[in-house]
PDB file of C-alpha atoms in Angstrom:
ATOM      1  CA  MET A1485     104.278 121.232 -37.671  1.00 61.00           C
ATOM      2  CA  SER A1486     102.919 120.147 -41.361  1.00 82.00           C
ATOM      3  CA  SER A1487      99.249 119.994 -41.481  1.00 90.00           C
ATOM      4  CA  MET A1488      97.483 116.649 -41.709  1.00 94.00           C
ATOM      5  CA  ILE A1489      94.711 118.114 -43.749  1.00 96.00           C
ATOM      6  CA  GLU A1490      94.834 121.090 -46.271  1.00 96.00           C
ATOM      7  CA  VAL A1491      91.751 122.353 -48.091  1.00 97.00           C
ATOM      8  CA  ARG A1492      92.523 125.028 -50.554  1.00 97.00           C
ATOM      9  CA  GLN A1493      89.823 127.086 -52.451  1.00 96.00           C
ATOM     10  CA  LEU A1494      87.477 123.866 -52.427  1.00 95.00           C
ATOM     11  CA  GLN A1495      84.303 124.233 -54.887  1.00 96.00           C
ATOM     12  CA  LYS A1496      81.588 122.232 -55.456  1.00 95.00           C
ATOM     13  CA  SER A1497      78.422 122.990 -57.559  1.00 93.00           C
ATOM     14  CA  PHE A1498      75.347 121.051 -58.460  1.00 87.00           C
ATOM     15  CA  GLY A1499      74.401 122.978 -61.906  1.00 87.00           C
ATOM     16  CA  SER A1500      74.154 126.389 -61.121  1.00 87.00           C
ATOM     17  CA  LEU A1501      73.889 125.952 -57.400  1.00 88.00           C
ATOM     18  CA  ASP A1502      77.467 126.614 -55.631  1.00 91.00           C
ATOM     19  CA  VAL A1503      77.441 124.327 -52.477  1.00 93.00           C
ATOM     20  CA  LEU A1504      80.922 124.972 -51.525  1.00 95.00           C
ATOM     21  CA  LYS A1505      82.539 128.451 -52.445  1.00 95.00           C
ATOM     22  CA  LYS A1506      86.159 128.489 -52.272  1.00 94.00           C
ATOM     23  CA  ILE A1507      86.612 126.763 -48.778  1.00 95.00           C
ATOM     24  CA  THR A1508      90.102 126.812 -47.436  1.00 96.00           C
ATOM     25  CA  PHE A1509      91.267 125.508 -44.154  1.00 96.00           C
ATOM     26  CA  ASP A1510      94.026 123.286 -42.396  1.00 96.00           C
ATOM     27  CA  VAL A1511      93.890 120.815 -39.782  1.00 96.00           C
ATOM     28  CA  ASN A1512      96.791 120.103 -37.362  1.00 95.00           C
ATOM     29  CA  PRO A1513      97.815 116.941 -35.875  1.00 95.00           C
ATOM     30  CA  GLY A1514      96.043 116.193 -32.803  1.00 95.00           C
ATOM     31  CA  GLU A1515      93.841 119.159 -33.256  1.00 96.00           C
ATOM     32  CA  VAL A1516      89.872 119.109 -32.723  1.00 96.00           C
ATOM     33  CA  VAL A1517      88.012 121.177 -35.266  1.00 97.00           C
ATOM     34  CA  ALA A1518      84.262 121.648 -34.930  1.00 97.00           C
ATOM     35  CA  VAL A1519      82.151 122.909 -37.977  1.00 97.00           C
ATOM     36  CA  ILE A1520      78.788 124.876 -37.011  1.00 96.00           C
ATOM     37  CA  GLY A1521      76.310 126.675 -39.104  1.00 95.00           C
ATOM     38  CA  PRO A1522      72.833 126.566 -40.264  1.00 93.00           C
ATOM     39  CA  SER A1523      71.339 123.671 -42.250  1.00 90.00           C
ATOM     40  CA  GLY A1524      72.274 123.759 -46.005  1.00 87.00           C
ATOM     41  CA  SER A1525      75.434 125.741 -45.339  1.00 91.00           C
ATOM     42  CA  GLY A1526      77.748 122.950 -46.815  1.00 93.00           C
ATOM     43  CA  LYS A1527      79.087 121.418 -43.710  1.00 95.00           C
ATOM     44  CA  SER A1528      78.259 117.735 -44.422  1.00 94.00           C
ATOM     45  CA  THR A1529      79.388 118.026 -48.176  1.00 95.00           C
ATOM     46  CA  MET A1530      82.715 119.610 -47.143  1.00 96.00           C
ATOM     47  CA  LEU A1531      83.361 116.971 -44.675  1.00 96.00           C
ATOM     48  CA  ARG A1532      82.320 114.170 -47.162  1.00 94.00           C
ATOM     49  CA  SER A1533      84.354 115.467 -49.831  1.00 96.00           C
ATOM     50  CA  LEU A1534      87.570 114.894 -47.440  1.00 96.00           C
ATOM     51  CA  VAL A1535      86.908 111.148 -47.856  1.00 94.00           C
ATOM     52  CA  HIS A1536      85.882 111.030 -51.316  1.00 94.00           C
ATOM     53  CA  LEU A1537      82.226 110.461 -50.653  1.00 93.00           C
ATOM     54  CA  GLU A1538      81.393 113.584 -52.668  1.00 93.00           C
ATOM     55  CA  GLU A1539      83.442 114.954 -55.849  1.00 94.00           C
ATOM     56  CA  VAL A1540      84.351 118.444 -55.817  1.00 95.00           C
ATOM     57  CA  THR A1541      84.195 120.656 -58.617  1.00 94.00           C
ATOM     58  CA  GLY A1542      87.416 122.610 -57.949  1.00 95.00           C
ATOM     59  CA  GLY A1543      90.264 123.225 -55.467  1.00 96.00           C
ATOM     60  CA  SER A1544      92.543 121.012 -53.656  1.00 97.00           C
ATOM     61  CA  ILE A1545      92.471 118.623 -50.803  1.00 97.00           C
ATOM     62  CA  ARG A1546      95.596 117.316 -49.332  1.00 96.00           C
ATOM     63  CA  ILE A1547      95.792 114.716 -46.574  1.00 96.00           C
ATOM     64  CA  HIS A1548      99.475 114.092 -45.075  1.00 94.00           C
ATOM     65  CA  GLY A1549     100.628 116.163 -47.916  1.00 94.00           C
ATOM     66  CA  LYS A1550      99.222 113.870 -50.643  1.00 95.00           C
ATOM     67  CA  PRO A1551      96.856 115.334 -53.176  1.00 95.00           C
ATOM     68  CA  LEU A1552      93.630 113.770 -53.166  1.00 96.00           C
ATOM     69  CA  VAL A1553      92.299 116.422 -55.601  1.00 96.00           C
ATOM     70  CA  GLU A1554      94.653 119.146 -57.007  1.00 95.00           C
ATOM     71  CA  ASN A1555      92.957 122.191 -58.859  1.00 93.00           C
ATOM     72  CA  GLY A1556      89.819 120.138 -59.390  1.00 92.00           C
ATOM     73  CA  LYS A1557      91.818 117.126 -60.692  1.00 94.00           C
ATOM     74  CA  TYR A1558      91.556 113.742 -58.843  1.00 95.00           C
ATOM     75  CA  ALA A1559      94.473 111.311 -57.981  1.00 94.00           C
ATOM     76  CA  GLY A1560      94.274 107.791 -59.430  1.00 94.00           C
ATOM     77  CA  SER A1561      91.841 105.420 -57.795  1.00 93.00           C
ATOM     78  CA  ALA A1562      94.725 103.597 -56.055  1.00 94.00           C
ATOM     79  CA  ASP A1563      96.074 106.799 -54.569  1.00 95.00           C
ATOM     80  CA  ILE A1564      92.819 107.885 -53.601  1.00 94.00           C
ATOM     81  CA  LYS A1565      92.108 104.538 -51.688  1.00 91.00           C
ATOM     82  CA  GLU A1566      95.421 104.879 -49.961  1.00 92.00           C
ATOM     83  CA  ILE A1567      94.705 108.367 -48.919  1.00 94.00           C
ATOM     84  CA  THR A1568      91.155 108.038 -47.685  1.00 93.00           C
ATOM     85  CA  ALA A1569      92.323 104.873 -45.840  1.00 90.00           C
ATOM     86  CA  SER A1570      93.921 106.914 -42.940  1.00 92.00           C
ATOM     87  CA  MET A1571      90.410 108.508 -42.199  1.00 94.00           C
ATOM     88  CA  GLY A1572      87.435 106.969 -40.405  1.00 94.00           C
ATOM     89  CA  MET A1573      83.822 108.383 -40.756  1.00 93.00           C
ATOM     90  CA  VAL A1574      81.073 108.385 -38.540  1.00 93.00           C
ATOM     91  CA  PHE A1575      77.774 109.099 -39.896  1.00 90.00           C
ATOM     92  CA  GLN A1576      74.695 110.595 -38.696  1.00 87.00           C
ATOM     93  CA  HIS A1577      72.586 107.672 -38.869  1.00 85.00           C
ATOM     94  CA  PHE A1578      75.269 104.972 -37.764  1.00 82.00           C
ATOM     95  CA  ASN A1579      74.944 103.172 -41.218  1.00 87.00           C
ATOM     96  CA  LEU A1580      75.398  99.741 -39.081  1.00 93.00           C
ATOM     97  CA  PHE A1581      74.798  96.402 -41.122  1.00 95.00           C
ATOM     98  CA  PRO A1582      71.713  95.226 -39.532  1.00 94.00           C
ATOM     99  CA  HIS A1583      72.431  91.331 -40.380  1.00 96.00           C
ATOM    100  CA  LEU A1584      75.697  91.528 -38.728  1.00 96.00           C
ATOM    101  CA  SER A1585      76.031  91.350 -35.071  1.00 97.00           C
ATOM    102  CA  VAL A1586      78.108  94.274 -33.172  1.00 97.00           C
ATOM    103  CA  ARG A1587      81.397  92.112 -33.302  1.00 96.00           C
ATOM    104  CA  GLY A1588      80.659  91.540 -36.993  1.00 96.00           C
ATOM    105  CA  ASN A1589      80.211  95.115 -37.933  1.00 96.00           C
ATOM    106  CA  LEU A1590      83.473  95.970 -36.318  1.00 96.00           C
ATOM    107  CA  GLU A1591      85.490  93.090 -37.880  1.00 96.00           C
ATOM    108  CA  LEU A1592      83.923  93.117 -41.366  1.00 94.00           C
ATOM    109  CA  ALA A1593      86.467  95.819 -42.941  1.00 91.00           C
ATOM    110  CA  PRO A1594      89.613  94.760 -41.093  1.00 91.00           C
ATOM    111  CA  ARG A1595      88.888  91.006 -42.436  1.00 91.00           C
ATOM    112  CA  THR A1596      87.984  91.978 -46.016  1.00 90.00           C
ATOM    113  CA  LEU A1597      91.211  94.257 -46.138  1.00 86.00           C
ATOM    114  CA  LYS A1598      93.328  91.497 -43.981  1.00 85.00           C
ATOM    115  CA  LYS A1599      94.597  94.091 -41.356  1.00 85.00           C
ATOM    116  CA  GLY A1600      95.859  91.568 -39.104  1.00 90.00           C
ATOM    117  CA  SER A1601      95.239  87.867 -38.148  1.00 94.00           C
ATOM    118  CA  PRO A1602      91.829  86.869 -37.073  1.00 92.00           C
ATOM    119  CA  GLN A1603      92.900  86.626 -33.644  1.00 94.00           C
ATOM    120  CA  GLU A1604      94.471  90.376 -33.468  1.00 95.00           C
ATOM    121  CA  ILE A1605      91.239  91.519 -35.306  1.00 95.00           C
ATOM    122  CA  SER A1606      88.970  90.007 -32.740  1.00 95.00           C
ATOM    123  CA  ALA A1607      91.227  91.085 -29.855  1.00 96.00           C
ATOM    124  CA  LYS A1608      91.116  94.673 -31.485  1.00 96.00           C
ATOM    125  CA  SER A1609      87.338  94.257 -31.525  1.00 96.00           C
ATOM    126  CA  ARG A1610      86.973  93.351 -28.052  1.00 96.00           C
ATOM    127  CA  GLU A1611      89.329  96.239 -26.768  1.00 96.00           C
ATOM    128  CA  LEU A1612      87.464  98.684 -28.672  1.00 96.00           C
ATOM    129  CA  LEU A1613      83.902  97.748 -27.588  1.00 96.00           C
ATOM    130  CA  SER A1614      85.424  97.997 -23.841  1.00 95.00           C
ATOM    131  CA  LYS A1615      86.746 101.365 -24.822  1.00 94.00           C
ATOM    132  CA  VAL A1616      83.270 102.708 -25.940  1.00 94.00           C
ATOM    133  CA  GLY A1617      81.543 100.912 -22.633  1.00 94.00           C
ATOM    134  CA  LEU A1618      79.918  98.185 -24.809  1.00 96.00           C
ATOM    135  CA  ALA A1619      81.970  94.906 -23.819  1.00 95.00           C
ATOM    136  CA  ASP A1620      78.874  93.019 -23.101  1.00 96.00           C
ATOM    137  CA  LYS A1621      77.075  94.016 -26.557  1.00 96.00           C
ATOM    138  CA  ALA A1622      79.679  92.114 -28.833  1.00 96.00           C
ATOM    139  CA  ASP A1623      77.079  89.259 -30.002  1.00 96.00           C
ATOM    140  CA  VAL A1624      74.115  91.529 -29.968  1.00 97.00           C
ATOM    141  CA  TYR A1625      72.534  92.693 -33.426  1.00 97.00           C
ATOM    142  CA  PRO A1626      72.128  96.804 -34.028  1.00 95.00           C
ATOM    143  CA  SER A1627      68.298  96.276 -33.780  1.00 95.00           C
ATOM    144  CA  MET A1628      68.475  95.556 -29.975  1.00 96.00           C
ATOM    145  CA  LEU A1629      70.556  98.497 -29.281  1.00 95.00           C
ATOM    146  CA  SER A1630      69.649 102.137 -28.392  1.00 93.00           C
ATOM    147  CA  GLY A1631      70.674 105.067 -30.687  1.00 92.00           C
ATOM    148  CA  GLY A1632      73.338 105.971 -28.301  1.00 92.00           C
ATOM    149  CA  GLN A1633      74.798 102.463 -28.343  1.00 95.00           C
ATOM    150  CA  LYS A1634      74.759 102.234 -32.181  1.00 94.00           C
ATOM    151  CA  GLN A1635      76.395 105.447 -32.590  1.00 93.00           C
ATOM    152  CA  ARG A1636      79.050 104.255 -29.889  1.00 94.00           C
ATOM    153  CA  VAL A1637      79.539 101.008 -31.920  1.00 96.00           C
ATOM    154  CA  ALA A1638      79.879 102.934 -35.237  1.00 95.00           C
ATOM    155  CA  ILE A1639      82.741 105.020 -33.653  1.00 95.00           C
ATOM    156  CA  ALA A1640      84.332 101.671 -32.477  1.00 96.00           C
ATOM    157  CA  ARG A1641      84.034 100.439 -36.040  1.00 95.00           C
ATOM    158  CA  ALA A1642      85.781 103.781 -37.485  1.00 94.00           C
ATOM    159  CA  LEU A1643      88.634 102.938 -34.946  1.00 95.00           C
ATOM    160  CA  MET A1644      89.372  99.352 -36.033  1.00 94.00           C
ATOM    161  CA  LEU A1645      91.281 100.351 -39.259  1.00 90.00           C
ATOM    162  CA  ASN A1646      93.619 102.670 -36.785  1.00 91.00           C
ATOM    163  CA  PRO A1647      92.960 106.070 -38.713  1.00 94.00           C
ATOM    164  CA  ASP A1648      94.861 108.944 -38.035  1.00 94.00           C
ATOM    165  CA  ILE A1649      91.805 111.270 -38.516  1.00 96.00           C
ATOM    166  CA  LEU A1650      88.208 110.801 -37.597  1.00 96.00           C
ATOM    167  CA  LEU A1651      85.380 112.919 -39.271  1.00 96.00           C
ATOM    168  CA  PHE A1652      82.291 113.013 -37.606  1.00 96.00           C
ATOM    169  CA  ASP A1653      78.857 114.253 -39.387  1.00 94.00           C
ATOM    170  CA  GLU A1654      76.458 115.382 -36.657  1.00 93.00           C
ATOM    171  CA  PRO A1655      77.204 112.242 -34.684  1.00 90.00           C
ATOM    172  CA  THR A1656      74.365 113.156 -32.236  1.00 90.00           C
ATOM    173  CA  SER A1657      71.457 114.719 -34.235  1.00 86.00           C
ATOM    174  CA  ALA A1658      69.590 111.180 -34.635  1.00 83.00           C
ATOM    175  CA  LEU A1659      69.666 110.650 -31.100  1.00 85.00           C
ATOM    176  CA  ASP A1660      67.348 111.663 -28.001  1.00 85.00           C
ATOM    177  CA  PRO A1661      68.963 114.282 -25.775  1.00 85.00           C
ATOM    178  CA  GLU A1662      69.544 111.733 -22.559  1.00 83.00           C
ATOM    179  CA  LEU A1663      71.557 109.362 -25.339  1.00 86.00           C
ATOM    180  CA  THR A1664      73.610 112.238 -26.673  1.00 89.00           C
ATOM    181  CA  GLY A1665      76.070 112.599 -23.538  1.00 89.00           C
ATOM    182  CA  GLU A1666      76.944 108.942 -24.013  1.00 89.00           C
ATOM    183  CA  VAL A1667      78.422 109.534 -27.403  1.00 92.00           C
ATOM    184  CA  LEU A1668      79.838 112.894 -26.729  1.00 92.00           C
ATOM    185  CA  ARG A1669      81.765 111.323 -23.804  1.00 91.00           C
ATOM    186  CA  VAL A1670      83.421 108.842 -26.284  1.00 93.00           C
ATOM    187  CA  ILE A1671      84.297 111.707 -28.621  1.00 94.00           C
ATOM    188  CA  ARG A1672      85.783 113.698 -25.641  1.00 93.00           C
ATOM    189  CA  GLN A1673      88.040 110.852 -24.417  1.00 94.00           C
ATOM    190  CA  LEU A1674      89.300 110.447 -28.163  1.00 95.00           C
ATOM    191  CA  ALA A1675      90.271 114.479 -27.975  1.00 94.00           C
ATOM    192  CA  GLU A1676      92.043 113.563 -24.579  1.00 94.00           C
ATOM    193  CA  GLU A1677      93.805 111.060 -26.298  1.00 95.00           C
ATOM    194  CA  ASN A1678      95.167 113.635 -29.176  1.00 93.00           C
ATOM    195  CA  MET A1679      92.885 112.120 -32.067  1.00 95.00           C
ATOM    196  CA  THR A1680      92.649 114.541 -34.919  1.00 96.00           C
ATOM    197  CA  MET A1681      88.966 115.139 -35.467  1.00 97.00           C
ATOM    198  CA  ILE A1682      86.823 117.246 -37.376  1.00 97.00           C
ATOM    199  CA  ILE A1683      83.394 117.293 -36.046  1.00 96.00           C
ATOM    200  CA  VAL A1684      80.082 118.663 -37.810  1.00 96.00           C
ATOM    201  CA  THR A1685      78.016 119.286 -34.694  1.00 94.00           C
ATOM    202  CA  HIS A1686      74.936 121.200 -33.499  1.00 91.00           C
ATOM    203  CA  GLU A1687      75.947 120.709 -29.995  1.00 90.00           C
ATOM    204  CA  MET A1688      77.203 124.207 -29.289  1.00 93.00           C
ATOM    205  CA  ASN A1689      78.408 123.505 -25.600  1.00 90.00           C
ATOM    206  CA  PHE A1690      80.206 120.291 -27.068  1.00 91.00           C
ATOM    207  CA  ALA A1691      81.863 122.422 -29.432  1.00 94.00           C
ATOM    208  CA  ARG A1692      82.838 125.066 -27.074  1.00 92.00           C
ATOM    209  CA  ASP A1693      84.504 122.432 -24.656  1.00 91.00           C
ATOM    210  CA  VAL A1694      86.090 120.103 -26.628  1.00 92.00           C
ATOM    211  CA  ALA A1695      87.248 121.982 -30.014  1.00 95.00           C
ATOM    212  CA  ASP A1696      90.449 123.577 -30.432  1.00 96.00           C
ATOM    213  CA  ARG A1697      89.115 125.595 -33.204  1.00 96.00           C
ATOM    214  CA  ILE A1698      85.730 126.447 -34.558  1.00 97.00           C
ATOM    215  CA  LEU A1699      84.807 126.881 -38.238  1.00 97.00           C
ATOM    216  CA  PHE A1700      81.605 128.775 -38.887  1.00 97.00           C
ATOM    217  CA  MET A1701      79.898 127.884 -42.267  1.00 96.00           C
ATOM    218  CA  ALA A1702      77.262 129.911 -43.805  1.00 94.00           C
ATOM    219  CA  ASP A1703      76.019 129.586 -47.409  1.00 92.00           C
ATOM    220  CA  GLY A1704      78.862 127.229 -48.739  1.00 94.00           C
ATOM    221  CA  GLU A1705      81.606 129.651 -47.095  1.00 95.00           C
ATOM    222  CA  ILE A1706      83.853 129.449 -43.576  1.00 96.00           C
ATOM    223  CA  ALA A1707      82.169 132.906 -42.740  1.00 95.00           C
ATOM    224  CA  GLU A1708      84.496 133.025 -39.626  1.00 96.00           C
ATOM    225  CA  SER A1709      86.909 130.806 -38.071  1.00 96.00           C
ATOM    226  CA  GLY A1710      88.758 131.183 -34.546  1.00 96.00           C
ATOM    227  CA  THR A1711      89.121 129.563 -31.050  1.00 97.00           C
ATOM    228  CA  PRO A1712      85.943 128.691 -28.987  1.00 96.00           C
ATOM    229  CA  GLU A1713      86.445 131.922 -26.981  1.00 96.00           C
ATOM    230  CA  GLN A1714      86.592 134.142 -29.967  1.00 96.00           C
ATOM    231  CA  ILE A1715      83.638 132.480 -31.758  1.00 96.00           C
ATOM    232  CA  PHE A1716      81.450 132.295 -28.851  1.00 95.00           C
ATOM    233  CA  GLY A1717      82.725 135.111 -26.784  1.00 94.00           C
ATOM    234  CA  SER A1718      83.009 137.886 -29.479  1.00 94.00           C
ATOM    235  CA  PRO A1719      82.073 136.758 -32.849  1.00 95.00           C
ATOM    236  CA  ARG A1720      83.193 139.129 -35.626  1.00 95.00           C
ATOM    237  CA  LEU A1721      80.225 138.745 -37.708  1.00 95.00           C
ATOM    238  CA  GLU A1722      76.685 139.796 -37.246  1.00 94.00           C
ATOM    239  CA  ARG A1723      75.517 136.257 -38.975  1.00 94.00           C
ATOM    240  CA  THR A1724      77.627 134.257 -36.328  1.00 95.00           C
ATOM    241  CA  ARG A1725      76.249 136.250 -33.351  1.00 94.00           C
ATOM    242  CA  MET A1726      72.610 135.515 -35.059  1.00 94.00           C
ATOM    243  CA  PHE A1727      73.244 131.961 -35.456  1.00 94.00           C
ATOM    244  CA  LEU A1728      74.651 131.701 -31.850  1.00 93.00           C
ATOM    245  CA  ASN A1729      71.698 133.414 -30.319  1.00 89.00           C
ATOM    246  CA  GLN A1730      69.057 131.393 -31.877  1.00 83.00           C
ATOM    247  CA  ASP A1731      69.561 128.435 -29.146  1.00 58.00           C
TER     248      ASP A1731
END
């Protein structure tokens, strides 16, 4: 089975500061990978580099076998667009457009990119809002929603373009604890549907329950990776143990 995502020796520096140091991992179709680790360990930078929101300084990223960046050299802009189009990203702070209704937020990208007729696009936005439990909020504006509802809209919006891969950057860290559950339920449902996902998260119980594999990042490196049983049950490294025990 060929990997959906291949990352090799990924490096990113800001001046003399190495943010990512030779990161290497693969993600297989249908796999859910949770990325955990202390703040400032490079988790978000790594995730954002997969969709070209961050430029790396070295290494390679291949998505579906196509090089986004090969040994630090990026593909042409048309190729980058095509490669990143297969991925959806959900951000920590929702990034919804406040001047558009919920439905408007979902339909903006597919309409702009002409991904289907207006009827198809609007049927799809209804279907996805119902999937995330917000069928009754189509005409509401983001300011009227709770944080958990906004994040569920953001997930539905990411699904509008039929991505093969979903990337989540701390999807619950801006939410009150009682709203976190409703967002994690949606992500859990996507996992059950075999959506390929990389989730940067600080929700350890969720990572343990939902992920097939855990990457523990520290100081810009993948310090340890393994199944949830390995990482949570018997981590090899002292620093992994210390990180997991601080909760």
